[in-house]
Amino acid sequence: MPVIVSPQEDIYVAVRPGAQTGMQLPGANYEELAVAATHGHPVPSWFADAARRAWRIDLAGRPTGSVVTVRRPSTSPVTYSRASWEINKGCNFACEHCYLEQRPFAGLPLNEKLTLIDMLRDMGVLWFQITGGEPLIDPDFPPAYERAHDAGMMVEILTNGSRLARRDHLAMFTARRPHKITVSMYGASPETADALTQTRGAFTNMYRGLQAAAVADLPIEVTIIVTKHNVAELDDMRALIDEIGFPRNEYGSISPTYTGNGATLGTQAPGYLDKSAIFAGCPAGHTSFHVDPHGFATMCKVGRDHPISLIAEGPEGLLRLPAIADAQMLRTGGCSGCTLSSTCRVCRPMARVYQAAKAPLEHYCQHGERNPA
Ligand code: SF4
Ligand code: SF4
């Protein structure tokens, strides 16, 4: 379906998977589209005009229900607009810098995966990120993805790209276009990427995936993960991506594992720790949440105190989440009484992970500023 129209907190929005622009709709226009979709009416001319301007697509004369997914208002006791989900922590790579300390291949049975997605739909989740581990190695990924897509979610997939060139995956993403596929890149050569990921064929499979995705015109964004093992190939990685024509980002701040193990910090590339932004607050737990492979919801991937079983408790369990999140954001523990907290660059859950890992202060805390990493 080319366009999704949805309530979103107190407003109505129209968005299109793969597009960066969207539009806000008055309530009366949203209702008109809902009626048109239900009764097989053609797309109203005002919406066809707006879609042409926003996304350069022609919806004129098409039955509304065939080109617009109209999401109905949430029926759930709690509403959220964003969620992320580790479908499975298992991964076919073994990166030294990975923020997951353990990567067991385990998760919900398929029927509960689908129940979970239906629950997120009913809560109003529009922006949905599926991650892992490596999500595409989970045999339930295709039906889960299709369920989320058909529910009218803007789905982003975080992947190492190694399974992207598979025909069944390309067919799935072509038939149901995701909003974004973010591919992590670990090197510009097999020697470097295979060593960093401790996986033979990692580079070849990832690069083949990028090329296949380009041919299929999928909405790819590449994130270059910069560590001391691949920093010498940074320019070559940029050039490879530019040659294919995908947008790219770089990420060079290696954190401890989210369970507080600092063994990852040794892979930090000197000079690539991002110290530019001051932490300005975060709505995690209030407008977004994270779900682990077993269906437990937490405020985010880092702040995992007091997980709530969505399968056992249903959406009502999330009524507790805002208070759980607020408690984790308090500058307690190693940050108690800090006079610099208003200019801190890390949120409290992230600071706690660094402190648990006994990380050198210069990696995350202003009290170590004199010895920048
Ligand atoms: S890690 Fe910190 S900034 Fe990121 S979502 Fe969690 S609380 Fe927010
Ligand atoms: S500057 Fe350091 S001690 Fe202060 S709040 Fe940030 S991480 Fe905590």
mmCIF file of N, CA and C in Angstrom, residues 135-240:
data_model
loop_
_atom_site.group_PDB
_atom_site.id
_atom_site.type_symbol
_atom_site.label_atom_id
_atom_site.label_comp_id
_atom_site.label_asym_id
_atom_site.label_seq_id
_atom_site.Cartn_x
_atom_site.Cartn_y
_atom_site.Cartn_z
ATOM 1 N N PRO A 135 17.947 -9.881 12.461
ATOM 2 C CA PRO A 135 16.540 -10.259 12.314
ATOM 3 C C PRO A 135 16.262 -11.195 11.143
ATOM 4 N N LEU A 136 17.043 -11.051 10.049
ATOM 5 C CA LEU A 136 16.703 -11.835 8.859
ATOM 6 C C LEU A 136 17.084 -13.308 8.979
ATOM 7 N N ILE A 137 17.781 -13.697 10.067
ATOM 8 C CA ILE A 137 18.041 -15.140 10.205
ATOM 9 C C ILE A 137 16.917 -15.840 10.972
ATOM 10 N N ASP A 138 15.977 -15.082 11.504
ATOM 11 C CA ASP A 138 14.859 -15.721 12.219
ATOM 12 C C ASP A 138 13.849 -16.230 11.189
ATOM 13 N N PRO A 139 13.536 -17.533 11.217
ATOM 14 C CA PRO A 139 12.610 -18.066 10.204
ATOM 15 C C PRO A 139 11.225 -17.432 10.281
ATOM 16 N N ASP A 140 10.890 -16.835 11.410
ATOM 17 C CA ASP A 140 9.578 -16.181 11.543
ATOM 18 C C ASP A 140 9.611 -14.722 11.088
ATOM 19 N N PHE A 141 10.783 -14.249 10.647
ATOM 20 C CA PHE A 141 10.815 -12.839 10.243
ATOM 21 C C PHE A 141 9.805 -12.539 9.128
ATOM 22 N N PRO A 142 9.755 -13.343 8.038
ATOM 23 C CA PRO A 142 8.831 -12.969 6.948
ATOM 24 C C PRO A 142 7.376 -12.825 7.403
ATOM 25 N N PRO A 143 6.796 -13.816 8.090
ATOM 26 C CA PRO A 143 5.384 -13.602 8.482
ATOM 27 C C PRO A 143 5.224 -12.454 9.486
ATOM 28 N N ALA A 144 6.215 -12.262 10.346
ATOM 29 C CA ALA A 144 6.101 -11.167 11.321
ATOM 30 C C ALA A 144 6.177 -9.819 10.602
ATOM 31 N N TYR A 145 7.125 -9.703 9.676
ATOM 32 C CA TYR A 145 7.265 -8.455 8.918
ATOM 33 C C TYR A 145 5.982 -8.164 8.127
ATOM 34 N N GLU A 146 5.485 -9.204 7.471
ATOM 35 C CA GLU A 146 4.293 -8.988 6.648
ATOM 36 C C GLU A 146 3.101 -8.564 7.514
ATOM 37 N N ARG A 147 3.011 -9.138 8.706
ATOM 38 C CA ARG A 147 1.910 -8.769 9.613
ATOM 39 C C ARG A 147 2.013 -7.287 9.984
ATOM 40 N N ALA A 148 3.238 -6.862 10.316
ATOM 41 C CA ALA A 148 3.429 -5.465 10.715
ATOM 42 C C ALA A 148 3.167 -4.532 9.536
ATOM 43 N N HIS A 149 3.644 -4.917 8.385
ATOM 44 C CA HIS A 149 3.445 -4.079 7.193
ATOM 45 C C HIS A 149 1.965 -3.967 6.857
ATOM 46 N N ASP A 150 1.283 -5.109 6.874
ATOM 47 C CA ASP A 150 -0.138 -5.098 6.521
ATOM 48 C C ASP A 150 -0.970 -4.335 7.548
ATOM 49 N N ALA A 151 -0.437 -4.214 8.766
ATOM 50 C CA ALA A 151 -1.151 -3.460 9.805
ATOM 51 C C ALA A 151 -1.009 -1.956 9.584
ATOM 52 N N GLY A 152 -0.171 -1.552 8.620
ATOM 53 C CA GLY A 152 0.016 -0.126 8.360
ATOM 54 C C GLY A 152 1.083 0.492 9.245
ATOM 55 N N MET A 153 2.167 -0.249 9.458
ATOM 56 C CA MET A 153 3.275 0.316 10.235
ATOM 57 C C MET A 153 4.397 0.750 9.291
ATOM 58 N N MET A 154 5.106 1.803 9.684
ATOM 59 C CA MET A 154 6.301 2.252 8.966
ATOM 60 C C MET A 154 7.462 1.436 9.548
ATOM 61 N N VAL A 155 7.821 0.361 8.874
ATOM 62 C CA VAL A 155 8.762 -0.604 9.447
ATOM 63 C C VAL A 155 10.195 -0.282 9.025
ATOM 64 N N GLU A 156 11.081 -0.229 10.014
ATOM 65 C CA GLU A 156 12.515 -0.115 9.752
ATOM 66 C C GLU A 156 13.170 -1.414 10.214
ATOM 67 N N ILE A 157 14.094 -1.928 9.411
ATOM 68 C CA ILE A 157 14.808 -3.160 9.789
ATOM 69 C C ILE A 157 16.278 -2.815 9.965
ATOM 70 N N LEU A 158 16.852 -3.214 11.091
ATOM 71 C CA LEU A 158 18.290 -3.061 11.307
ATOM 72 C C LEU A 158 18.944 -4.399 11.016
ATOM 73 N N THR A 159 19.878 -4.427 10.083
ATOM 74 C CA THR A 159 20.433 -5.714 9.644
ATOM 75 C C THR A 159 21.915 -5.585 9.326
ATOM 76 N N ASN A 160 22.616 -6.729 9.360
ATOM 77 C CA ASN A 160 24.014 -6.710 8.905
ATOM 78 C C ASN A 160 24.100 -6.920 7.394
ATOM 79 N N GLY A 161 22.964 -7.090 6.744
ATOM 80 C CA GLY A 161 22.915 -7.131 5.278
ATOM 81 C C GLY A 161 23.274 -8.476 4.665
ATOM 82 N N SER A 162 23.686 -9.428 5.492
ATOM 83 C CA SER A 162 24.215 -10.682 4.939
ATOM 84 C C SER A 162 23.157 -11.537 4.262
ATOM 85 N N ARG A 163 21.887 -11.342 4.605
ATOM 86 C CA ARG A 163 20.810 -12.151 4.000
ATOM 87 C C ARG A 163 19.935 -11.335 3.051
ATOM 88 N N LEU A 164 20.368 -10.135 2.771
ATOM 89 C CA LEU A 164 19.527 -9.225 1.980
ATOM 90 C C LEU A 164 19.406 -9.660 0.523
ATOM 91 N N ALA A 165 20.431 -10.335 0.018
ATOM 92 C CA ALA A 165 20.404 -10.713 -1.404
ATOM 93 C C ALA A 165 19.562 -11.963 -1.657
ATOM 94 N N ARG A 166 19.073 -12.586 -0.593
ATOM 95 C CA ARG A 166 18.267 -13.791 -0.819
ATOM 96 C C ARG A 166 17.005 -13.443 -1.595
ATOM 97 N N ARG A 167 16.664 -14.297 -2.555
ATOM 98 C CA ARG A 167 15.518 -13.998 -3.423
ATOM 99 C C ARG A 167 14.227 -13.821 -2.648
ATOM 100 N N ASP A 168 14.016 -14.675 -1.629
ATOM 101 C CA ASP A 168 12.745 -14.572 -0.903
ATOM 102 C C ASP A 168 12.667 -13.254 -0.134
ATOM 103 N N HIS A 169 13.819 -12.790 0.400
ATOM 104 C CA HIS A 169 13.798 -11.519 1.115
ATOM 105 C C HIS A 169 13.577 -10.349 0.156
ATOM 106 N N LEU A 170 14.239 -10.404 -0.988
ATOM 107 C CA LEU A 170 14.047 -9.320 -1.966
ATOM 108 C C LEU A 170 12.596 -9.277 -2.431
ATOM 109 N N ALA A 171 12.011 -10.458 -2.661
ATOM 110 C CA ALA A 171 10.611 -10.496 -3.121
ATOM 111 C C ALA A 171 9.685 -9.927 -2.045
ATOM 112 N N MET A 172 9.994 -10.276 -0.795
ATOM 113 C CA MET A 172 9.145 -9.788 0.315
ATOM 114 C C MET A 172 9.227 -8.257 0.424
ATOM 115 N N PHE A 173 10.454 -7.719 0.368
ATOM 116 C CA PHE A 173 10.605 -6.276 0.533
ATOM 117 C C PHE A 173 10.151 -5.500 -0.703
ATOM 118 N N THR A 174 10.130 -6.158 -1.851
ATOM 119 C CA THR A 174 9.631 -5.485 -3.054
ATOM 120 C C THR A 174 8.109 -5.440 -3.032
ATOM 121 N N ALA A 175 7.503 -6.548 -2.600
ATOM 122 C CA ALA A 175 6.036 -6.607 -2.550
ATOM 123 C C ALA A 175 5.492 -5.711 -1.440
ATOM 124 N N ARG A 176 6.201 -5.661 -0.331
ATOM 125 C CA ARG A 176 5.790 -4.816 0.803
ATOM 126 C C ARG A 176 6.989 -3.967 1.176
ATOM 127 N N ARG A 177 7.019 -2.764 0.655
ATOM 128 C CA ARG A 177 8.214 -1.927 0.854
ATOM 129 C C ARG A 177 8.310 -1.453 2.301
ATOM 130 N N PRO A 178 9.475 -1.668 2.923
ATOM 131 C CA PRO A 178 9.666 -1.153 4.275
ATOM 132 C C PRO A 178 9.893 0.359 4.223
ATOM 133 N N HIS A 179 9.786 0.993 5.368
ATOM 134 C CA HIS A 179 10.141 2.414 5.403
ATOM 135 C C HIS A 179 11.644 2.580 5.216
ATOM 136 N N LYS A 180 12.407 1.719 5.888
ATOM 137 C CA LYS A 180 13.864 1.839 5.783
ATOM 138 C C LYS A 180 14.526 0.514 6.160
ATOM 139 N N ILE A 181 15.609 0.194 5.462
ATOM 140 C CA ILE A 181 16.463 -0.924 5.870
ATOM 141 C C ILE A 181 17.824 -0.321 6.187
ATOM 142 N N THR A 182 18.229 -0.393 7.428
ATOM 143 C CA THR A 182 19.518 0.172 7.827
ATOM 144 C C THR A 182 20.538 -0.958 7.915
ATOM 145 N N VAL A 183 21.546 -0.862 7.068
ATOM 146 C CA VAL A 183 22.568 -1.917 6.986
ATOM 147 C C VAL A 183 23.847 -1.433 7.663
ATOM 148 N N SER A 184 24.383 -2.231 8.569
ATOM 149 C CA SER A 184 25.653 -1.892 9.209
ATOM 150 C C SER A 184 26.803 -2.370 8.326
ATOM 151 N N MET A 185 27.814 -1.497 8.177
ATOM 152 C CA MET A 185 28.994 -1.875 7.393
ATOM 153 C C MET A 185 30.208 -1.908 8.307
ATOM 154 N N TYR A 186 31.034 -2.957 8.151
ATOM 155 C CA TYR A 186 32.149 -3.175 9.075
ATOM 156 C C TYR A 186 33.516 -3.156 8.412
ATOM 157 N N GLY A 187 33.574 -2.861 7.123
ATOM 158 C CA GLY A 187 34.874 -2.822 6.463
ATOM 159 C C GLY A 187 34.667 -2.654 4.974
ATOM 160 N N ALA A 188 35.762 -2.320 4.281
ATOM 161 C CA ALA A 188 35.691 -2.163 2.828
ATOM 162 C C ALA A 188 36.342 -3.342 2.118
ATOM 163 N N SER A 189 36.753 -4.352 2.877
ATOM 164 C CA SER A 189 37.412 -5.513 2.274
ATOM 165 C C SER A 189 37.044 -6.757 3.084
ATOM 166 N N PRO A 190 37.125 -7.931 2.446
ATOM 167 C CA PRO A 190 36.861 -9.169 3.197
ATOM 168 C C PRO A 190 37.828 -9.326 4.368
ATOM 169 N N GLU A 191 39.095 -8.945 4.194
ATOM 170 C CA GLU A 191 40.078 -9.122 5.271
ATOM 171 C C GLU A 191 39.614 -8.401 6.530
ATOM 172 N N THR A 192 39.200 -7.157 6.369
ATOM 173 C CA THR A 192 38.849 -6.344 7.537
ATOM 174 C C THR A 192 37.471 -6.718 8.096
ATOM 175 N N ALA A 193 36.467 -6.751 7.231
ATOM 176 C CA ALA A 193 35.102 -7.002 7.730
ATOM 177 C C ALA A 193 34.973 -8.416 8.293
ATOM 178 N N ASP A 194 35.599 -9.392 7.645
ATOM 179 C CA ASP A 194 35.481 -10.774 8.135
ATOM 180 C C ASP A 194 36.206 -10.940 9.464
ATOM 181 N N ALA A 195 37.329 -10.210 9.633
ATOM 182 C CA ALA A 195 38.066 -10.312 10.901
ATOM 183 C C ALA A 195 37.268 -9.634 12.007
ATOM 184 N N LEU A 196 36.737 -8.444 11.746
ATOM 185 C CA LEU A 196 36.002 -7.703 12.777
ATOM 186 C C LEU A 196 34.738 -8.454 13.221
ATOM 187 N N THR A 197 34.065 -9.051 12.251
ATOM 188 C CA THR A 197 32.818 -9.765 12.583
ATOM 189 C C THR A 197 33.080 -11.219 12.973
ATOM 190 N N GLN A 198 34.329 -11.623 12.853
ATOM 191 C CA GLN A 198 34.733 -13.010 13.130
ATOM 192 C C GLN A 198 33.870 -13.988 12.340
ATOM 193 N N THR A 199 33.614 -13.618 11.075
ATOM 194 C CA THR A 199 32.709 -14.409 10.232
ATOM 195 C C THR A 199 33.226 -14.436 8.801
ATOM 196 N N ARG A 200 33.554 -15.611 8.317
ATOM 197 C CA ARG A 200 34.010 -15.697 6.929
ATOM 198 C C ARG A 200 32.847 -15.388 5.987
ATOM 199 N N GLY A 201 33.106 -14.571 4.994
ATOM 200 C CA GLY A 201 32.061 -14.231 4.016
ATOM 201 C C GLY A 201 31.224 -13.025 4.424
ATOM 202 N N ALA A 202 31.520 -12.434 5.572
ATOM 203 C CA ALA A 202 30.694 -11.311 6.044
ATOM 204 C C ALA A 202 30.680 -10.166 5.041
ATOM 205 N N PHE A 203 31.871 -9.778 4.558
ATOM 206 C CA PHE A 203 31.913 -8.646 3.637
ATOM 207 C C PHE A 203 31.219 -8.987 2.322
ATOM 208 N N THR A 204 31.571 -10.145 1.761
ATOM 209 C CA THR A 204 31.016 -10.520 0.450
ATOM 210 C C THR A 204 29.493 -10.576 0.507
ATOM 211 N N ASN A 205 28.963 -11.179 1.555
ATOM 212 C CA ASN A 205 27.498 -11.308 1.651
ATOM 213 C C ASN A 205 26.825 -9.956 1.871
ATOM 214 N N MET A 206 27.440 -9.106 2.698
ATOM 215 C CA MET A 206 26.870 -7.775 2.943
ATOM 216 C C MET A 206 26.886 -6.953 1.647
ATOM 217 N N TYR A 207 28.014 -6.986 0.942
ATOM 218 C CA TYR A 207 28.150 -6.168 -0.266
ATOM 219 C C TYR A 207 27.195 -6.676 -1.364
ATOM 220 N N ARG A 208 27.083 -7.996 -1.449
ATOM 221 C CA ARG A 208 26.129 -8.563 -2.413
ATOM 222 C C ARG A 208 24.707 -8.108 -2.048
ATOM 223 N N GLY A 209 24.414 -8.054 -0.759
ATOM 224 C CA GLY A 209 23.097 -7.603 -0.305
ATOM 225 C C GLY A 209 22.839 -6.162 -0.704
ATOM 226 N N LEU A 210 23.851 -5.307 -0.535
ATOM 227 C CA LEU A 210 23.681 -3.895 -0.921
ATOM 228 C C LEU A 210 23.441 -3.769 -2.416
ATOM 229 N N GLN A 211 24.201 -4.522 -3.193
ATOM 230 C CA GLN A 211 24.036 -4.423 -4.652
ATOM 231 C C GLN A 211 22.643 -4.917 -5.075
ATOM 232 N N ALA A 212 22.195 -6.020 -4.479
ATOM 233 C CA ALA A 212 20.870 -6.546 -4.831
ATOM 234 C C ALA A 212 19.778 -5.558 -4.409
ATOM 235 N N ALA A 213 19.965 -4.933 -3.254
ATOM 236 C CA ALA A 213 18.974 -3.963 -2.776
ATOM 237 C C ALA A 213 18.928 -2.746 -3.692
ATOM 238 N N ALA A 214 20.084 -2.373 -4.237
ATOM 239 C CA ALA A 214 20.112 -1.222 -5.162
ATOM 240 C C ALA A 214 19.335 -1.559 -6.427
ATOM 241 N N VAL A 215 19.537 -2.764 -6.945
ATOM 242 C CA VAL A 215 18.816 -3.170 -8.153
ATOM 243 C C VAL A 215 17.312 -3.191 -7.887
ATOM 244 N N ALA A 216 16.932 -3.635 -6.682
ATOM 245 C CA ALA A 216 15.507 -3.712 -6.323
ATOM 246 C C ALA A 216 14.963 -2.362 -5.859
ATOM 247 N N ASP A 217 15.812 -1.346 -5.849
ATOM 248 C CA ASP A 217 15.412 0.012 -5.464
ATOM 249 C C ASP A 217 14.819 0.059 -4.052
ATOM 250 N N LEU A 218 15.425 -0.673 -3.118
ATOM 251 C CA LEU A 218 14.932 -0.674 -1.735
ATOM 252 C C LEU A 218 15.469 0.550 -0.977
ATOM 253 N N PRO A 219 14.727 1.005 0.026
ATOM 254 C CA PRO A 219 15.141 2.205 0.775
ATOM 255 C C PRO A 219 16.228 1.879 1.813
ATOM 256 N N ILE A 220 17.454 1.822 1.347
ATOM 257 C CA ILE A 220 18.583 1.435 2.203
ATOM 258 C C ILE A 220 19.278 2.669 2.754
ATOM 259 N N GLU A 221 19.725 2.571 3.986
ATOM 260 C CA GLU A 221 20.655 3.553 4.546
ATOM 261 C C GLU A 221 21.778 2.728 5.171
ATOM 262 N N VAL A 222 23.012 3.135 4.951
ATOM 263 C CA VAL A 222 24.137 2.358 5.479
ATOM 264 C C VAL A 222 24.738 3.093 6.658
ATOM 265 N N THR A 223 24.933 2.372 7.754
ATOM 266 C CA THR A 223 25.638 2.933 8.891
ATOM 267 C C THR A 223 27.015 2.281 8.967
ATOM 268 N N ILE A 224 28.049 3.110 8.819
ATOM 269 C CA ILE A 224 29.411 2.605 8.957
ATOM 270 C C ILE A 224 29.725 2.563 10.445
ATOM 271 N N ILE A 225 30.040 1.374 10.952
ATOM 272 C CA ILE A 225 30.430 1.247 12.349
ATOM 273 C C ILE A 225 31.956 1.382 12.392
ATOM 274 N N VAL A 226 32.426 2.450 13.015
ATOM 275 C CA VAL A 226 33.867 2.724 13.023
ATOM 276 C C VAL A 226 34.470 2.163 14.303
ATOM 277 N N THR A 227 35.421 1.253 14.168
ATOM 278 C CA THR A 227 36.158 0.755 15.331
ATOM 279 C C THR A 227 37.648 0.834 14.997
ATOM 280 N N LYS A 228 38.487 0.536 15.973
ATOM 281 C CA LYS A 228 39.924 0.649 15.688
ATOM 282 C C LYS A 228 40.362 -0.400 14.665
ATOM 283 N N HIS A 229 39.523 -1.411 14.430
ATOM 284 C CA HIS A 229 39.903 -2.457 13.480
ATOM 285 C C HIS A 229 39.600 -2.090 12.025
ATOM 286 N N ASN A 230 38.742 -1.102 11.791
ATOM 287 C CA ASN A 230 38.418 -0.783 10.389
ATOM 288 C C ASN A 230 38.605 0.692 10.046
ATOM 289 N N VAL A 231 39.064 1.487 11.014
ATOM 290 C CA VAL A 231 39.133 2.934 10.777
ATOM 291 C C VAL A 231 40.057 3.270 9.599
ATOM 292 N N ALA A 232 41.045 2.428 9.348
ATOM 293 C CA ALA A 232 41.953 2.698 8.218
ATOM 294 C C ALA A 232 41.226 2.583 6.884
ATOM 295 N N GLU A 233 40.100 1.901 6.876
ATOM 296 C CA GLU A 233 39.338 1.737 5.620
ATOM 297 C C GLU A 233 38.124 2.668 5.551
ATOM 298 N N LEU A 234 38.069 3.669 6.428
ATOM 299 C CA LEU A 234 36.881 4.522 6.486
ATOM 300 C C LEU A 234 36.607 5.207 5.141
ATOM 301 N N ASP A 235 37.622 5.783 4.540
ATOM 302 C CA ASP A 235 37.408 6.455 3.254
ATOM 303 C C ASP A 235 36.963 5.456 2.183
ATOM 304 N N ASP A 236 37.526 4.261 2.235
ATOM 305 C CA ASP A 236 37.132 3.247 1.240
ATOM 306 C C ASP A 236 35.682 2.812 1.453
ATOM 307 N N MET A 237 35.261 2.724 2.714
ATOM 308 C CA MET A 237 33.855 2.363 2.979
ATOM 309 C C MET A 237 32.941 3.462 2.449
ATOM 310 N N ARG A 238 33.296 4.717 2.735
ATOM 311 C CA ARG A 238 32.466 5.825 2.224
ATOM 312 C C ARG A 238 32.358 5.743 0.705
ATOM 313 N N ALA A 239 33.494 5.485 0.047
ATOM 314 C CA ALA A 239 33.506 5.461 -1.422
ATOM 315 C C ALA A 239 32.642 4.314 -1.959
ATOM 316 N N LEU A 240 32.708 3.159 -1.306
ATOM 317 C CA LEU A 240 31.908 2.016 -1.771
ATOM 318 C C LEU A 240 30.414 2.332 -1.719
#
